[in-house]
PDB file of C-alpha atoms in Angstrom:
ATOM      1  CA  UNK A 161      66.144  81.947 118.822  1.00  0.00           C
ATOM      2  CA  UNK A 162      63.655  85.282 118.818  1.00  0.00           C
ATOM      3  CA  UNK A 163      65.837  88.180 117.991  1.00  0.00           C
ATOM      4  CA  UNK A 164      64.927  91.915 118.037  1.00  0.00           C
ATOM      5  CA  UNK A 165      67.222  94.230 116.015  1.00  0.00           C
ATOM      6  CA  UNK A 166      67.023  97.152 117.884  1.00  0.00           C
ATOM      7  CA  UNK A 167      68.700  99.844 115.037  1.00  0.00           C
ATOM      8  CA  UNK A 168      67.565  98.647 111.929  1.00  0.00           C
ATOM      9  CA  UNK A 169      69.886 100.135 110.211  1.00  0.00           C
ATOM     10  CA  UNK A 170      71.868  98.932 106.918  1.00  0.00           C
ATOM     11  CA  UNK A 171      74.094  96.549 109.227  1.00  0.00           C
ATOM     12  CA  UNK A 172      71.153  95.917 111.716  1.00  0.00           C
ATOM     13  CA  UNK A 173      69.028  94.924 108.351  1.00  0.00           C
ATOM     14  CA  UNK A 174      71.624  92.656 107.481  1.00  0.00           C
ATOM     15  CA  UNK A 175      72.381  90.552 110.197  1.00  0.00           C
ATOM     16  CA  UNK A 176      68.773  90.357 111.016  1.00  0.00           C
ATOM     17  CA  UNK A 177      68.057  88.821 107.302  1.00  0.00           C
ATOM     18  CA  UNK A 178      71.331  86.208 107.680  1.00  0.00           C
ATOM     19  CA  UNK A 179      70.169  85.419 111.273  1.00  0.00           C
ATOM     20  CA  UNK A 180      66.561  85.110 109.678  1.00  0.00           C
ATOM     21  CA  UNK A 181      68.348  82.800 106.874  1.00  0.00           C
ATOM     22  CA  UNK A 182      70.278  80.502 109.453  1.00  0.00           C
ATOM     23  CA  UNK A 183      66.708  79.317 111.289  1.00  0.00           C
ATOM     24  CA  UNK A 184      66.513  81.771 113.788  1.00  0.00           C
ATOM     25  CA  UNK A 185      63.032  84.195 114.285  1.00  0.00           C
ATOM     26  CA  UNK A 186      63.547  88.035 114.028  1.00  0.00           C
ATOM     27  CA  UNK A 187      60.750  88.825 116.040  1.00  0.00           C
ATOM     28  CA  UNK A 188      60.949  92.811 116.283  1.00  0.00           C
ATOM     29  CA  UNK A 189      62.880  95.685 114.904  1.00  0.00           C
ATOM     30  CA  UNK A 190      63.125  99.339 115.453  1.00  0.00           C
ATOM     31  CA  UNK A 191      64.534 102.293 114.093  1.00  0.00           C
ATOM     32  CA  UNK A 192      63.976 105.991 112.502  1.00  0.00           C
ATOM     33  CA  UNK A 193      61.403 106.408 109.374  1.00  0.00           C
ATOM     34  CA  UNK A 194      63.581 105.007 106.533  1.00  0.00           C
ATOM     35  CA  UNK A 195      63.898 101.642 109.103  1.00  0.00           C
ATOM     36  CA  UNK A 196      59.866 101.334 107.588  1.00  0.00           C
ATOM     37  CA  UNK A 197      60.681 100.739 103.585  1.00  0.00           C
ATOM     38  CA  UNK A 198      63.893  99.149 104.768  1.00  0.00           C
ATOM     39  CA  UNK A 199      62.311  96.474 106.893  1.00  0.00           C
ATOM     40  CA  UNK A 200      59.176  96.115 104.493  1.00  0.00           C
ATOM     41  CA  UNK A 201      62.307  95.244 101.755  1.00  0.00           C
ATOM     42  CA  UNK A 202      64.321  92.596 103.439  1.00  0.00           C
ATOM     43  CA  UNK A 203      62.158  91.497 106.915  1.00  0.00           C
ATOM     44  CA  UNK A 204      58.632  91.675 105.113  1.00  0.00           C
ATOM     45  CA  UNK A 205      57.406  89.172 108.012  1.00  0.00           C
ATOM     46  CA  UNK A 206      58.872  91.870 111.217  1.00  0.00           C
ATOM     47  CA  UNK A 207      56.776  93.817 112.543  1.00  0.00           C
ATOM     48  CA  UNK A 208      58.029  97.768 113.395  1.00  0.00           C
ATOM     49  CA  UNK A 209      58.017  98.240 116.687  1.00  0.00           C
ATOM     50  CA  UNK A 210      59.510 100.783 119.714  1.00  0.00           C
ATOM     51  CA  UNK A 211      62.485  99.621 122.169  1.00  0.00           C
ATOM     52  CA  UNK A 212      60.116  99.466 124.900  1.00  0.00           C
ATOM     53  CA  UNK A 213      58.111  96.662 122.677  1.00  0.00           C
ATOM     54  CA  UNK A 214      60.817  95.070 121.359  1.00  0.00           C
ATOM     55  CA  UNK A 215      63.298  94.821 124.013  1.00  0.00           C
ATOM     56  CA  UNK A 216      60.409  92.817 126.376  1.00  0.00           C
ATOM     57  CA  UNK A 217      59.832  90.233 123.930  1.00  0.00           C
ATOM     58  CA  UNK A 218      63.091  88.403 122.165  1.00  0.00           C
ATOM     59  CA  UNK A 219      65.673  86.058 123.618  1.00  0.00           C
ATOM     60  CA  UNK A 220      68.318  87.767 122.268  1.00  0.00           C
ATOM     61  CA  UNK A 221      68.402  92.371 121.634  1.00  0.00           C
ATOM     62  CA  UNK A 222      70.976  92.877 119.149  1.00  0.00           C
ATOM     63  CA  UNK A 223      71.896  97.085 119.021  1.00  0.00           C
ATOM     64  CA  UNK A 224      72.488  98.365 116.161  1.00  0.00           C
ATOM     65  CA  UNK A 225      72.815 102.174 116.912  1.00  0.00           C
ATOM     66  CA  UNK A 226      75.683 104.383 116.019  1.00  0.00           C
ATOM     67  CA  UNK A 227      78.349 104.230 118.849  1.00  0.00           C
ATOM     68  CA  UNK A 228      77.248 107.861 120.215  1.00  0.00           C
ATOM     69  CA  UNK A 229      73.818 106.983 120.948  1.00  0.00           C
ATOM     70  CA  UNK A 230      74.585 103.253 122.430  1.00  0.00           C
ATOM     71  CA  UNK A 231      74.226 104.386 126.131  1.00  0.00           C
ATOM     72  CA  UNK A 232      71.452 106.264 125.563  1.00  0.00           C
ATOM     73  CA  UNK A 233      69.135 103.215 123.927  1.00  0.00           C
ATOM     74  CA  UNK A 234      70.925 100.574 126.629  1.00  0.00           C
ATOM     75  CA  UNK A 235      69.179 102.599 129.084  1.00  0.00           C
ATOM     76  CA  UNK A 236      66.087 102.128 127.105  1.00  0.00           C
ATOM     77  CA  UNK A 237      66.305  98.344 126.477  1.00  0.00           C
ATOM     78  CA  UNK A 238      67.537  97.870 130.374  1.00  0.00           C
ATOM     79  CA  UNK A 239      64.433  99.308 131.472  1.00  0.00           C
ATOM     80  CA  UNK A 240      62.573  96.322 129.867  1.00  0.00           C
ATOM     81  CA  UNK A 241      64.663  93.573 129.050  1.00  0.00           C
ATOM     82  CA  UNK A 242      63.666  90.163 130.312  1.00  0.00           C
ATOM     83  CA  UNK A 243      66.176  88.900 133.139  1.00  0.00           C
ATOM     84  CA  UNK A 244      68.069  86.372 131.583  1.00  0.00           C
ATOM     85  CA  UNK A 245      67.799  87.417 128.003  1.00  0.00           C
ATOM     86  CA  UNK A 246      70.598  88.359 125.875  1.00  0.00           C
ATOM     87  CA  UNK A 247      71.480  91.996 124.780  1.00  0.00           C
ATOM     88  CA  UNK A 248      74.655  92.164 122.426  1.00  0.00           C
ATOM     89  CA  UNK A 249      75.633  95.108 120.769  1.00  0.00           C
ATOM     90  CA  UNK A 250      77.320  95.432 117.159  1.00  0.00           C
ATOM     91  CA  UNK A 251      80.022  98.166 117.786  1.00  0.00           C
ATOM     92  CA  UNK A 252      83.645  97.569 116.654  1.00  0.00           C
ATOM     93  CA  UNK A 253      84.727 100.237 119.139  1.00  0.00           C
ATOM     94  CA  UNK A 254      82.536  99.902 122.464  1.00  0.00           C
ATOM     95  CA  UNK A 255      83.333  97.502 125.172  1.00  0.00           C
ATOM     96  CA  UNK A 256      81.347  95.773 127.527  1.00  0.00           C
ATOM     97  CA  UNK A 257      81.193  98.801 129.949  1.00  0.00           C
ATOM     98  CA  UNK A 258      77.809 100.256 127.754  1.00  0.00           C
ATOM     99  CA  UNK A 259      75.803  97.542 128.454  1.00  0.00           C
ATOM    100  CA  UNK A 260      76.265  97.593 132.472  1.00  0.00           C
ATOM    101  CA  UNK A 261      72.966  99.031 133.026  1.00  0.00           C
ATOM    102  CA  UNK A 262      71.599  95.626 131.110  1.00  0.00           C
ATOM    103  CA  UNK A 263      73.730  93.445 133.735  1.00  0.00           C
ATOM    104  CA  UNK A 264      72.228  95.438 136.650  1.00  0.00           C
ATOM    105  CA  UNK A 265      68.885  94.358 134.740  1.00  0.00           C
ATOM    106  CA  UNK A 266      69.157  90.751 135.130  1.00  0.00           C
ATOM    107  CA  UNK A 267      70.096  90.906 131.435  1.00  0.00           C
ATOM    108  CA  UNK A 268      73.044  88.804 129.919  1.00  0.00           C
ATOM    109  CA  UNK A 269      75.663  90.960 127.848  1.00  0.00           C
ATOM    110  CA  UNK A 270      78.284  89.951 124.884  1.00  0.00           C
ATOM    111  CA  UNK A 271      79.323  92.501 122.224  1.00  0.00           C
ATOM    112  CA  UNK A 272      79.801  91.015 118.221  1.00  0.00           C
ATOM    113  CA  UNK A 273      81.641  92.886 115.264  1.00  0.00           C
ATOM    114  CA  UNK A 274      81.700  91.780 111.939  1.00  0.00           C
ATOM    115  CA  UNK A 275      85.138  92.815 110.357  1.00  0.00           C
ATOM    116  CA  UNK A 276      83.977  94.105 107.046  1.00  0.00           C
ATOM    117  CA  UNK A 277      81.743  97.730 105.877  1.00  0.00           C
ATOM    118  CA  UNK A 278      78.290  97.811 105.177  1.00  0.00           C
ATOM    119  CA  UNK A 279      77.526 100.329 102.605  1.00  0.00           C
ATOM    120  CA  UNK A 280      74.026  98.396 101.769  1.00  0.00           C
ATOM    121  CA  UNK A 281      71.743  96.002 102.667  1.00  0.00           C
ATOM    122  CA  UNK A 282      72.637  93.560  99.159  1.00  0.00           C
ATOM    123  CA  UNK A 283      76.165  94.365  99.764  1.00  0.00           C
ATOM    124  CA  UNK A 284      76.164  93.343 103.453  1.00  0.00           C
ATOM    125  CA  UNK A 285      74.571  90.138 103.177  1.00  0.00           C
ATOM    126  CA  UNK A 286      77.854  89.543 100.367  1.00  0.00           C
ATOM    127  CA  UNK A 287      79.938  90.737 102.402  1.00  0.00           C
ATOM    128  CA  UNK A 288      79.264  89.126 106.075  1.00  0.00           C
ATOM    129  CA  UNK A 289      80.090  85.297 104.497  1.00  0.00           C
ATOM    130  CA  UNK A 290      83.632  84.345 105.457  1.00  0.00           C
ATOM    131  CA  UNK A 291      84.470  87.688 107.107  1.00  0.00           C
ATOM    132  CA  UNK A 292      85.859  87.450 110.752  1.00  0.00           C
ATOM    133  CA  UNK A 293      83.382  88.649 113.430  1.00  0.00           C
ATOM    134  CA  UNK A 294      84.779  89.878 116.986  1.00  0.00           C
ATOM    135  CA  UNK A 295      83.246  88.154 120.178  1.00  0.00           C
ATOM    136  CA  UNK A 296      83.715  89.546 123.356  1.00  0.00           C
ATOM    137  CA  UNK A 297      81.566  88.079 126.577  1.00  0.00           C
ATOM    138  CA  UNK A 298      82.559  87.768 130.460  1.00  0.00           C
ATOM    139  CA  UNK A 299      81.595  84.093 130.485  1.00  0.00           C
ATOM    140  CA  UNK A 300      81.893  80.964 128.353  1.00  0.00           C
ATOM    141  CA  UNK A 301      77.709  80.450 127.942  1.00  0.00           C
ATOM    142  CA  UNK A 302      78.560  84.299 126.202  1.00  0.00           C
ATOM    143  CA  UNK A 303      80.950  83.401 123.921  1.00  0.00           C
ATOM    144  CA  UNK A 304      79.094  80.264 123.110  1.00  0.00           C
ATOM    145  CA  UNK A 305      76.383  82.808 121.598  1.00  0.00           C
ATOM    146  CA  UNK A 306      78.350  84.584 120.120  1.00  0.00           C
ATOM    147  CA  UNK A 307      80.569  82.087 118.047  1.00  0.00           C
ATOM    148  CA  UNK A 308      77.009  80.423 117.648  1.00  0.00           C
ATOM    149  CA  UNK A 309      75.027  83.853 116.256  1.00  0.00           C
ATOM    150  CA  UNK A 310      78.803  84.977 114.217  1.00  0.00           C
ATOM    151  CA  UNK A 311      78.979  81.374 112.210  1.00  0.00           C
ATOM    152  CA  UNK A 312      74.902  81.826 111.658  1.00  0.00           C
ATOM    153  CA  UNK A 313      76.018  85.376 110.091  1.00  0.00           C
ATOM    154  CA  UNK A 314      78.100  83.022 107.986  1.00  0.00           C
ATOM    155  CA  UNK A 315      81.086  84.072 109.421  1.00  0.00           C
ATOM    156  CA  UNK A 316      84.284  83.145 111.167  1.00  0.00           C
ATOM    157  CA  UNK A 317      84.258  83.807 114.644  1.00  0.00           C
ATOM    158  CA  UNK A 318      87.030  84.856 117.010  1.00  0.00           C
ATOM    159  CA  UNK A 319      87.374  86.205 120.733  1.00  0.00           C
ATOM    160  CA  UNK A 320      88.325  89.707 120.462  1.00  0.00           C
ATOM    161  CA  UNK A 321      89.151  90.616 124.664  1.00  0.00           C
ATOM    162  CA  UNK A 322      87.037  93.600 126.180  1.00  0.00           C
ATOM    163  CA  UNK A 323      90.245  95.982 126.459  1.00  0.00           C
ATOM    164  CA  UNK A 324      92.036  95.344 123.274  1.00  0.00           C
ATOM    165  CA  UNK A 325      88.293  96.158 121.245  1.00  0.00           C
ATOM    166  CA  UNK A 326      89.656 100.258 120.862  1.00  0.00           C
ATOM    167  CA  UNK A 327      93.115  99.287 119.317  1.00  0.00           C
ATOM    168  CA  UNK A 328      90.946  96.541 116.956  1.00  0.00           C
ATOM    169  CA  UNK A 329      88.736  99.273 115.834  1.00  0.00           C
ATOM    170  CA  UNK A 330      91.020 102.204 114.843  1.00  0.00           C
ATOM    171  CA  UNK A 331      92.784  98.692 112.812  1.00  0.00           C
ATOM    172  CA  UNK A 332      89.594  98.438 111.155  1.00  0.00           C
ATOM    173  CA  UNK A 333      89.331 102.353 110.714  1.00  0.00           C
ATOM    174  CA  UNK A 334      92.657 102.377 109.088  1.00  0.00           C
ATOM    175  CA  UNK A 335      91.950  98.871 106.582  1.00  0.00           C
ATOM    176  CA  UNK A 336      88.493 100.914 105.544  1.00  0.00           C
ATOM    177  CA  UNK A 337      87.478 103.891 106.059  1.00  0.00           C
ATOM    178  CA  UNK A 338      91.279 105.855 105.340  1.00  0.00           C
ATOM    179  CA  UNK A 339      91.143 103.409 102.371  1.00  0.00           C
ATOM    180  CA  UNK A 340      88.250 104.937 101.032  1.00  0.00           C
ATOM    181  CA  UNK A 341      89.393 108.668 102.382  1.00  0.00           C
ATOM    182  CA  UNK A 342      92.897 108.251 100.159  1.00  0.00           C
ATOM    183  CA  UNK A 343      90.658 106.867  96.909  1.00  0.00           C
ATOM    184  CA  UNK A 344      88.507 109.683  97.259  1.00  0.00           C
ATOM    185  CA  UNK A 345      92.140 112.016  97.151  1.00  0.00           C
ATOM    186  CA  UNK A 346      93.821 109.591  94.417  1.00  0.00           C
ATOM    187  CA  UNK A 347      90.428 110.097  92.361  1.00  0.00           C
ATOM    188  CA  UNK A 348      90.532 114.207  92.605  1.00  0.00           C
ATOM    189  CA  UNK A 349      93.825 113.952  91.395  1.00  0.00           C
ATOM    190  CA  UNK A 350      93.529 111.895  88.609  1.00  0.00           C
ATOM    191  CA  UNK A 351      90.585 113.704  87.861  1.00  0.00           C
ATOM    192  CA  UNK A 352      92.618 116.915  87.737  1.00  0.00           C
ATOM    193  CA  UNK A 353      95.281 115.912  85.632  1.00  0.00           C
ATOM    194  CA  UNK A 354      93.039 114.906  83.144  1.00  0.00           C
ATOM    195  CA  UNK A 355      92.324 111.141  83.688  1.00  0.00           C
ATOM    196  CA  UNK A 356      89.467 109.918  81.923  1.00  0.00           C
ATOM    197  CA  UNK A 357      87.096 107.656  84.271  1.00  0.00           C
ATOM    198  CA  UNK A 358      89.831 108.034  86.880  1.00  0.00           C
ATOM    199  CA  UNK A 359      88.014 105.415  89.162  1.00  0.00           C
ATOM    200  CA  UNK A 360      88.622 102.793  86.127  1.00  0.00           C
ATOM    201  CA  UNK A 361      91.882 103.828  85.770  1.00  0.00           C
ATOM    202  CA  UNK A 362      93.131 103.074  89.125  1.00  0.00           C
ATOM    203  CA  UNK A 363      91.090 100.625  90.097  1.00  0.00           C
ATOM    204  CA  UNK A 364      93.587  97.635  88.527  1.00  0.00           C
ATOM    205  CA  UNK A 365      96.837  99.757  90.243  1.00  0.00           C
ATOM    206  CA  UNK A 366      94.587  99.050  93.647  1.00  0.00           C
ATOM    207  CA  UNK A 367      93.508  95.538  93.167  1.00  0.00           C
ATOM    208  CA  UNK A 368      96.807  94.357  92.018  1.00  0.00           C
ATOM    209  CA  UNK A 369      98.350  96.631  95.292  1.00  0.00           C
ATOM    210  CA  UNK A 370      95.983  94.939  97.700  1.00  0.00           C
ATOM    211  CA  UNK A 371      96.335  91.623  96.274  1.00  0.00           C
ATOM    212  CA  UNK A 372     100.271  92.073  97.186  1.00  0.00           C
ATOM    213  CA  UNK A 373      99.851  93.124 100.089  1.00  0.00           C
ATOM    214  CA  UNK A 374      97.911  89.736 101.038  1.00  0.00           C
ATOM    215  CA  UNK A 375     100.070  87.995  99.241  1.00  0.00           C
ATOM    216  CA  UNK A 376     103.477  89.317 100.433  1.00  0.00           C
ATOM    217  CA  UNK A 377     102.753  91.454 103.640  1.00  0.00           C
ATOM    218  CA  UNK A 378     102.668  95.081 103.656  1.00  0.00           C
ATOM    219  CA  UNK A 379     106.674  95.780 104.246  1.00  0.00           C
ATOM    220  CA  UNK A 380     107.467  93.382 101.092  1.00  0.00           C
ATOM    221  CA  UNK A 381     104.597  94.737  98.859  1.00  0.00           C
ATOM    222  CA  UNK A 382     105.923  99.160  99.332  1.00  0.00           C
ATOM    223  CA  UNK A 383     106.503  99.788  95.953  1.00  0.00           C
ATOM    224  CA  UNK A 384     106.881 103.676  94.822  1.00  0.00           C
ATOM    225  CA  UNK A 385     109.559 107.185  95.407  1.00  0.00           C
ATOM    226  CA  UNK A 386     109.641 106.122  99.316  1.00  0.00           C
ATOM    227  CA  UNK A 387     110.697 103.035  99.490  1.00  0.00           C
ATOM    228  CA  UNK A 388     113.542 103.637  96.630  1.00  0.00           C
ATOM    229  CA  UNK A 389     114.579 107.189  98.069  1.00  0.00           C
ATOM    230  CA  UNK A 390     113.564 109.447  94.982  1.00  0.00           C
ATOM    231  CA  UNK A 391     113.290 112.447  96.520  1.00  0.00           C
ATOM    232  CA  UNK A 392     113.359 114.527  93.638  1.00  0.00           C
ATOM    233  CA  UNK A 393     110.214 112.518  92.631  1.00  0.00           C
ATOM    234  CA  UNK A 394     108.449 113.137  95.939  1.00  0.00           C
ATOM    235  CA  UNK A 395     109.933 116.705  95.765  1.00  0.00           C
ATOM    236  CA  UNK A 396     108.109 117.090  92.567  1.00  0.00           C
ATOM    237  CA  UNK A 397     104.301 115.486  93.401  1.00  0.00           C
ATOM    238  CA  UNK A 398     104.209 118.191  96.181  1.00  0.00           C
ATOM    239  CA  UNK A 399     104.383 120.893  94.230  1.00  0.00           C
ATOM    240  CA  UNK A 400     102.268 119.695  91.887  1.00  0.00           C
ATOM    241  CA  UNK A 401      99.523 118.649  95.132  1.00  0.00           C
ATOM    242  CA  UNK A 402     100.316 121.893  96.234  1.00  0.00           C
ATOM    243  CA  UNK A 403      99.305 123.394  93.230  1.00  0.00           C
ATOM    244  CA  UNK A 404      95.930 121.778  92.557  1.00  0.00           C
ATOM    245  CA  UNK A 405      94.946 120.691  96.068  1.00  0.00           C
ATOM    246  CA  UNK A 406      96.860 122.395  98.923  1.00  0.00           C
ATOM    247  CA  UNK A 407      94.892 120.637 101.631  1.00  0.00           C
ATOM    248  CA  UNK A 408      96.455 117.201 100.230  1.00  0.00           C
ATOM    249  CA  UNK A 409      99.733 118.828 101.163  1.00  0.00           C
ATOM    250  CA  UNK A 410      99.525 117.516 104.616  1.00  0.00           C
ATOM    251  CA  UNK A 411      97.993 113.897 104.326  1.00  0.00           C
ATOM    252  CA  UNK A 412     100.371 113.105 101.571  1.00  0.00           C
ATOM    253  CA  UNK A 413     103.323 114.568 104.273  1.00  0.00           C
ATOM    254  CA  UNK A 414     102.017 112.335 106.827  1.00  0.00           C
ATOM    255  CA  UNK A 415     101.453 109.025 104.673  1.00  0.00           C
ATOM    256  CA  UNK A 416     105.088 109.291 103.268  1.00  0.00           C
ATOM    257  CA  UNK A 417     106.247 109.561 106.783  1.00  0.00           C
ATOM    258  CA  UNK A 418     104.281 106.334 107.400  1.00  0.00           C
ATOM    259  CA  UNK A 419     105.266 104.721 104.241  1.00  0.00           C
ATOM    260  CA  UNK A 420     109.174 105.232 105.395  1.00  0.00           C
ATOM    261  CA  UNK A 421     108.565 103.442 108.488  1.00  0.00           C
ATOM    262  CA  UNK A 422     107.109 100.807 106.743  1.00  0.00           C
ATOM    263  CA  UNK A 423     109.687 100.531 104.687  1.00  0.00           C
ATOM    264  CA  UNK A 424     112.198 100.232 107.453  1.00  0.00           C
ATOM    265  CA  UNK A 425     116.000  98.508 106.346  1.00  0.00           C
ATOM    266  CA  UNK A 426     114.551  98.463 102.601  1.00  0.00           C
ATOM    267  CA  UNK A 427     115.849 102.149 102.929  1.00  0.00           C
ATOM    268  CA  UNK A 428     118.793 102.551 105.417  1.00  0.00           C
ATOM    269  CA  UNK A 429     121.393 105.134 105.713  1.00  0.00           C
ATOM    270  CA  UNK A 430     121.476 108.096 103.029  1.00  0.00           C
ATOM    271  CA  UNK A 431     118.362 107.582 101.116  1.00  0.00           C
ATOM    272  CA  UNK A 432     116.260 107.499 104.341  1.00  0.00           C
ATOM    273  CA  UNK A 433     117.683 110.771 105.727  1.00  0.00           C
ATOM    274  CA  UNK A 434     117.138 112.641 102.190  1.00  0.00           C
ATOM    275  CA  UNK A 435     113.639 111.861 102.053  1.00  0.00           C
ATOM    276  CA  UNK A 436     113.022 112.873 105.570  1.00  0.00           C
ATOM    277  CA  UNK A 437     114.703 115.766 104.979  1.00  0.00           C
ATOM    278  CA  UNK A 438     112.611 116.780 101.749  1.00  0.00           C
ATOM    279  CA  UNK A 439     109.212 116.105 103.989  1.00  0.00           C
ATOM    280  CA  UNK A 440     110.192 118.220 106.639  1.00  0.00           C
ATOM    281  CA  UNK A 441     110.631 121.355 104.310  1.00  0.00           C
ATOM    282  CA  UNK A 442     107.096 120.493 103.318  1.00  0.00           C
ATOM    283  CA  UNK A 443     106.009 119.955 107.086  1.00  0.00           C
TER     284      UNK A 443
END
């Protein structure tokens, strides 16, 4: 099929090179002035081109924009799209409700979400094979396409319904992005105590925690002062957070308070009402 990546972005790059690999023709993208070197890199054989171009001429728009400026650039693409033609956009969080003006267009709509974070182009393409991609479509031609265009990503499709796509992104916003949020708090830490290389040093403690939780599920694989009721142990790492990073205070408050509901009848009775009794006087 003719694409045209409309956002050639890091995950618009991406998808455009393993759609490109799997047979189909990316004939357009579009973006801001690093999309230039970025394009020249991995799409050498795509020309640069504006929405107004590119959304005229491909079977299939695929928008690649941050959320925020999706109905802005529907707009765009609606006022040229071909009736009948595709237009799918990448967001985890959007529904189908952006891409009404398209409809009204004589354009044909699905939305498609690969489940995994693109921090680079090389790193995408690794990461997109085997990783579960969310497709959403009013029709069964639509989700047709997009199990069709997700396996051609190389991965493993699923239908994700319109509604339910908010509650599956803040999932994915929790598996990721906090992930990386608390790494970047376990690293200062670490760093402040002394730790030498304290990304090295905790990398095996995450691996080996991650791997449990796959292996076991996340209620079985709590470990740590929550889950056993030390609260002279969760007492003490306060103070300490308190006294080299006061603004960890807080998250560390509200992830123990999380952790204890994970933990649920591991920690009945006594021990659970001691340790929520020790976070509250740090509340």
């Amino acid at each position: 099929m003719d694409i045209a990546i409309v956002g050639a972005g890091t995950a618009g790059t991406a998808v455009g090179v393993a759609w490109g690999r799997a047979g189909h023709r990316i004939v357009a993208a579009t973006g801001r002035d690093a999309t230039l070197e970025r394009v020249a890199a991995w799409l050498p054989e795509t020309p640069v081109r504006a929405i107004s171009e590119a959304g005229a001429i491909a079977e299939v728009v695929a928008i690649a924009v941050p959320d925020d400026a999706l109905p802005t650039v529907v707009t765009e693409v609606a006022n040229v799209v071909t009736p009948g033609a595709w237009v799918l956009h990448l967001s985890g969080a959007q529904g189908l409700d952006v891409l009404a003006p398209i409809v009204g267009a004589g354009g044909r709509v699905l939305a498609l979400h690969p489940l995994q974070t693109f921090a680079d182009v090389a790193g995408a393409l690794d990461a997109l094979r085997d990783c579960a991609v969310a497709v959403t479509a009013v029709d069964t031609a639509g989700f047709g396409l997009g199990e069709r265009l997700a396996t051609d990503l190389g991965g493993r499709p699923f239908r994700l319904p319109d509604a339910a796509r908010p509650l599956y992104h803040a999932a994915a916003v929790f598996a990721s992005n906090d992930l990386v949020a608390i790494s970047g708090a376990a690293e200062a830490l670490l760093s402040i105590a002394g730790v030498p290389d304290a990304l090295g040093a905790m990398r095996p403690l995450q691996e080996t925690t991650l791997a449990n939780v796959h292996r076991l599920g996340p209620h079985a694989a709590l470990t740590g002062p929550i889950v056993r009721g030390d609260v002279g142990t969760i007492d003490r790492n306060l103070r300490a957070v308190a006294a080299a990073a006061p603004h960890l205070v807080a998250p560390y408050v509200e992830l123990s308070r999380l952790a204890l509901s994970l933990a649920g009848d591991r920690l009945p009775g006594a021990g659970r009402t001691a340790v929520e009794k020790v976070l509250a006087a740090w509340s």
